[in-house]
Amino acid sequence: MDLNCLVLSGSVTVESNDIWGNRTVLSHVGKNQYFAETYALLGEVLLVDVRANEESRILFCNIKNLLEDSKKSSPWKEKLLKNILIISSQKNLILSGRNFYTSSKSCRGRLLSYLNAIALQTDSREFDIPFNRQQLADYLNLERTNMSKELSRMQDEGLIEYRKSHFRLLKADEPER
């Protein structure tokens, strides 16, 4: 694939689907975010599927040509390549984080790791996640029913409060609302 993609409106989910019907959610890409830049720059075959979460507008850009003629340099070309490097580095951090979330063998460990990371990123113990329940299960490599049961147990134990994609992390001494 030689096209870099920018989400102009809406959002998409990047996922891996195998021929046996197994799905793994790799990332959520929202408005003004890019996807497929690594494939575009390297000219690799796209090994993932991209699914629109809602009505979306996507801008497709051919960026492989930027690397073709490196003798002709211009300020905009250098800035664009710098931005692509920054975006690629940010994606590397996201995928590294996903490995961190899924390294725990327990459902609770994966959920707590993910929710803790989102709380740190948003600098708040109350936040919305970009996934619905099935997407979250796929992202954390969990069975949805087991994950939902664990979320309910965590809420019953006073660790969290949640409704749909909205979460609130509770301290041990903090009362529930």
JSON list of N, CA and C in Angstrom, two decimals, residues 124-154:
[
{"chain": "A", "resi": 124, "resn": "SER", "atom": "N", "xyz": [-6.56, 12.26, 34.83]},
{"chain": "A", "resi": 124, "resn": "SER", "atom": "CA", "xyz": [-7.83, 12.26, 35.52]},
{"chain": "A", "resi": 124, "resn": "SER", "atom": "C", "xyz": [-8.23, 10.82, 35.82]},
{"chain": "A", "resi": 125, "resn": "ARG", "atom": "N", "xyz": [-8.91, 10.65, 36.94]},
{"chain": "A", "resi": 125, "resn": "ARG", "atom": "CA", "xyz": [-9.42, 9.31, 37.26]},
{"chain": "A", "resi": 125, "resn": "ARG", "atom": "C", "xyz": [-10.80, 9.08, 36.68]},
{"chain": "A", "resi": 126, "resn": "GLU", "atom": "N", "xyz": [-11.31, 10.05, 35.95]},
{"chain": "A", "resi": 126, "resn": "GLU", "atom": "CA", "xyz": [-12.60, 9.91, 35.28]},
{"chain": "A", "resi": 126, "resn": "GLU", "atom": "C", "xyz": [-12.40, 10.24, 33.80]},
{"chain": "A", "resi": 127, "resn": "PHE", "atom": "N", "xyz": [-12.80, 9.33, 32.93]},
{"chain": "A", "resi": 127, "resn": "PHE", "atom": "CA", "xyz": [-12.49, 9.47, 31.51]},
{"chain": "A", "resi": 127, "resn": "PHE", "atom": "C", "xyz": [-13.38, 8.57, 30.66]},
{"chain": "A", "resi": 128, "resn": "ASP", "atom": "N", "xyz": [-13.37, 8.82, 29.36]},
{"chain": "A", "resi": 128, "resn": "ASP", "atom": "CA", "xyz": [-14.03, 7.96, 28.38]},
{"chain": "A", "resi": 128, "resn": "ASP", "atom": "C", "xyz": [-12.96, 7.23, 27.60]},
{"chain": "A", "resi": 129, "resn": "ILE", "atom": "N", "xyz": [-13.23, 5.98, 27.29]},
{"chain": "A", "resi": 129, "resn": "ILE", "atom": "CA", "xyz": [-12.31, 5.22, 26.44]},
{"chain": "A", "resi": 129, "resn": "ILE", "atom": "C", "xyz": [-12.86, 5.20, 25.02]},
{"chain": "A", "resi": 130, "resn": "PRO", "atom": "N", "xyz": [-12.01, 4.99, 24.01]},
{"chain": "A", "resi": 130, "resn": "PRO", "atom": "CA", "xyz": [-12.48, 5.06, 22.63]},
{"chain": "A", "resi": 130, "resn": "PRO", "atom": "C", "xyz": [-13.11, 3.77, 22.12]},
{"chain": "A", "resi": 131, "resn": "PHE", "atom": "N", "xyz": [-13.26, 2.76, 22.97]},
{"chain": "A", "resi": 131, "resn": "PHE", "atom": "CA", "xyz": [-13.76, 1.46, 22.54]},
{"chain": "A", "resi": 131, "resn": "PHE", "atom": "C", "xyz": [-15.11, 1.14, 23.14]},
{"chain": "A", "resi": 132, "resn": "ASN", "atom": "N", "xyz": [-15.94, 0.40, 22.39]},
{"chain": "A", "resi": 132, "resn": "ASN", "atom": "CA", "xyz": [-17.11, -0.20, 22.99]},
{"chain": "A", "resi": 132, "resn": "ASN", "atom": "C", "xyz": [-16.66, -1.47, 23.71]},
{"chain": "A", "resi": 133, "resn": "ARG", "atom": "N", "xyz": [-17.57, -2.17, 24.34]},
{"chain": "A", "resi": 133, "resn": "ARG", "atom": "CA", "xyz": [-17.19, -3.33, 25.17]},
{"chain": "A", "resi": 133, "resn": "ARG", "atom": "C", "xyz": [-16.50, -4.42, 24.34]},
{"chain": "A", "resi": 134, "resn": "GLN", "atom": "N", "xyz": [-17.03, -4.74, 23.17]},
{"chain": "A", "resi": 134, "resn": "GLN", "atom": "CA", "xyz": [-16.42, -5.78, 22.34]},
{"chain": "A", "resi": 134, "resn": "GLN", "atom": "C", "xyz": [-15.05, -5.35, 21.84]},
{"chain": "A", "resi": 135, "resn": "GLN", "atom": "N", "xyz": [-14.91, -4.10, 21.43]},
{"chain": "A", "resi": 135, "resn": "GLN", "atom": "CA", "xyz": [-13.62, -3.61, 20.96]},
{"chain": "A", "resi": 135, "resn": "GLN", "atom": "C", "xyz": [-12.59, -3.64, 22.08]},
{"chain": "A", "resi": 136, "resn": "LEU", "atom": "N", "xyz": [-12.99, -3.27, 23.30]},
{"chain": "A", "resi": 136, "resn": "LEU", "atom": "CA", "xyz": [-12.07, -3.31, 24.43]},
{"chain": "A", "resi": 136, "resn": "LEU", "atom": "C", "xyz": [-11.61, -4.74, 24.69]},
{"chain": "A", "resi": 137, "resn": "ALA", "atom": "N", "xyz": [-12.53, -5.68, 24.65]},
{"chain": "A", "resi": 137, "resn": "ALA", "atom": "CA", "xyz": [-12.16, -7.08, 24.84]},
{"chain": "A", "resi": 137, "resn": "ALA", "atom": "C", "xyz": [-11.18, -7.53, 23.76]},
{"chain": "A", "resi": 138, "resn": "ASP", "atom": "N", "xyz": [-11.47, -7.17, 22.52]},
{"chain": "A", "resi": 138, "resn": "ASP", "atom": "CA", "xyz": [-10.56, -7.53, 21.42]},
{"chain": "A", "resi": 138, "resn": "ASP", "atom": "C", "xyz": [-9.21, -6.86, 21.56]},
{"chain": "A", "resi": 139, "resn": "TYR", "atom": "N", "xyz": [-9.19, -5.61, 22.01]},
{"chain": "A", "resi": 139, "resn": "TYR", "atom": "CA", "xyz": [-7.94, -4.87, 22.19]},
{"chain": "A", "resi": 139, "resn": "TYR", "atom": "C", "xyz": [-7.07, -5.50, 23.27]},
{"chain": "A", "resi": 140, "resn": "LEU", "atom": "N", "xyz": [-7.70, -5.96, 24.34]},
{"chain": "A", "resi": 140, "resn": "LEU", "atom": "CA", "xyz": [-6.95, -6.55, 25.46]},
{"chain": "A", "resi": 140, "resn": "LEU", "atom": "C", "xyz": [-6.80, -8.07, 25.34]},
{"chain": "A", "resi": 141, "resn": "ASN", "atom": "N", "xyz": [-7.26, -8.62, 24.22]},
{"chain": "A", "resi": 141, "resn": "ASN", "atom": "CA", "xyz": [-7.21, -10.08, 23.99]},
{"chain": "A", "resi": 141, "resn": "ASN", "atom": "C", "xyz": [-7.93, -10.84, 25.10]},
{"chain": "A", "resi": 142, "resn": "LEU", "atom": "N", "xyz": [-9.17, -10.45, 25.35]},
{"chain": "A", "resi": 142, "resn": "LEU", "atom": "CA", "xyz": [-9.99, -11.08, 26.39]},
{"chain": "A", "resi": 142, "resn": "LEU", "atom": "C", "xyz": [-11.32, -11.52, 25.78]},
{"chain": "A", "resi": 143, "resn": "GLU", "atom": "N", "xyz": [-11.92, -12.51, 26.41]},
{"chain": "A", "resi": 143, "resn": "GLU", "atom": "CA", "xyz": [-13.29, -12.88, 26.05]},
{"chain": "A", "resi": 143, "resn": "GLU", "atom": "C", "xyz": [-14.22, -11.82, 26.63]},
{"chain": "A", "resi": 144, "resn": "ARG", "atom": "N", "xyz": [-15.17, -11.37, 25.82]},
{"chain": "A", "resi": 144, "resn": "ARG", "atom": "CA", "xyz": [-16.04, -10.28, 26.26]},
{"chain": "A", "resi": 144, "resn": "ARG", "atom": "C", "xyz": [-16.83, -10.63, 27.51]},
{"chain": "A", "resi": 145, "resn": "THR", "atom": "N", "xyz": [-17.39, -11.82, 27.58]},
{"chain": "A", "resi": 145, "resn": "THR", "atom": "CA", "xyz": [-18.21, -12.18, 28.75]},
{"chain": "A", "resi": 145, "resn": "THR", "atom": "C", "xyz": [-17.37, -12.20, 30.02]},
{"chain": "A", "resi": 146, "resn": "ASN", "atom": "N", "xyz": [-16.17, -12.77, 29.95]},
{"chain": "A", "resi": 146, "resn": "ASN", "atom": "CA", "xyz": [-15.29, -12.79, 31.12]},
{"chain": "A", "resi": 146, "resn": "ASN", "atom": "C", "xyz": [-14.88, -11.38, 31.52]},
{"chain": "A", "resi": 147, "resn": "MET", "atom": "N", "xyz": [-14.60, -10.54, 30.53]},
{"chain": "A", "resi": 147, "resn": "MET", "atom": "CA", "xyz": [-14.21, -9.17, 30.82]},
{"chain": "A", "resi": 147, "resn": "MET", "atom": "C", "xyz": [-15.36, -8.41, 31.48]},
{"chain": "A", "resi": 148, "resn": "SER", "atom": "N", "xyz": [-16.57, -8.58, 30.97]},
{"chain": "A", "resi": 148, "resn": "SER", "atom": "CA", "xyz": [-17.73, -7.90, 31.55]},
{"chain": "A", "resi": 148, "resn": "SER", "atom": "C", "xyz": [-17.97, -8.35, 32.98]},
{"chain": "A", "resi": 149, "resn": "LYS", "atom": "N", "xyz": [-17.82, -9.65, 33.25]},
{"chain": "A", "resi": 149, "resn": "LYS", "atom": "CA", "xyz": [-17.97, -10.16, 34.62]},
{"chain": "A", "resi": 149, "resn": "LYS", "atom": "C", "xyz": [-16.91, -9.55, 35.54]},
{"chain": "A", "resi": 150, "resn": "GLU", "atom": "N", "xyz": [-15.69, -9.44, 35.04]},
{"chain": "A", "resi": 150, "resn": "GLU", "atom": "CA", "xyz": [-14.60, -8.88, 35.86]},
{"chain": "A", "resi": 150, "resn": "GLU", "atom": "C", "xyz": [-14.84, -7.39, 36.12]},
{"chain": "A", "resi": 151, "resn": "LEU", "atom": "N", "xyz": [-15.32, -6.66, 35.12]},
{"chain": "A", "resi": 151, "resn": "LEU", "atom": "CA", "xyz": [-15.65, -5.25, 35.33]},
{"chain": "A", "resi": 151, "resn": "LEU", "atom": "C", "xyz": [-16.73, -5.11, 36.40]},
{"chain": "A", "resi": 152, "resn": "SER", "atom": "N", "xyz": [-17.73, -5.97, 36.35]},
{"chain": "A", "resi": 152, "resn": "SER", "atom": "CA", "xyz": [-18.80, -5.94, 37.37]},
{"chain": "A", "resi": 152, "resn": "SER", "atom": "C", "xyz": [-18.25, -6.23, 38.76]},
{"chain": "A", "resi": 153, "resn": "ARG", "atom": "N", "xyz": [-17.35, -7.22, 38.87]},
{"chain": "A", "resi": 153, "resn": "ARG", "atom": "CA", "xyz": [-16.73, -7.54, 40.16]},
{"chain": "A", "resi": 153, "resn": "ARG", "atom": "C", "xyz": [-15.92, -6.35, 40.68]},
{"chain": "A", "resi": 154, "resn": "MET", "atom": "N", "xyz": [-15.17, -5.72, 39.79]},
{"chain": "A", "resi": 154, "resn": "MET", "atom": "CA", "xyz": [-14.36, -4.58, 40.18]},
{"chain": "A", "resi": 154, "resn": "MET", "atom": "C", "xyz": [-15.24, -3.43, 40.65]}
]
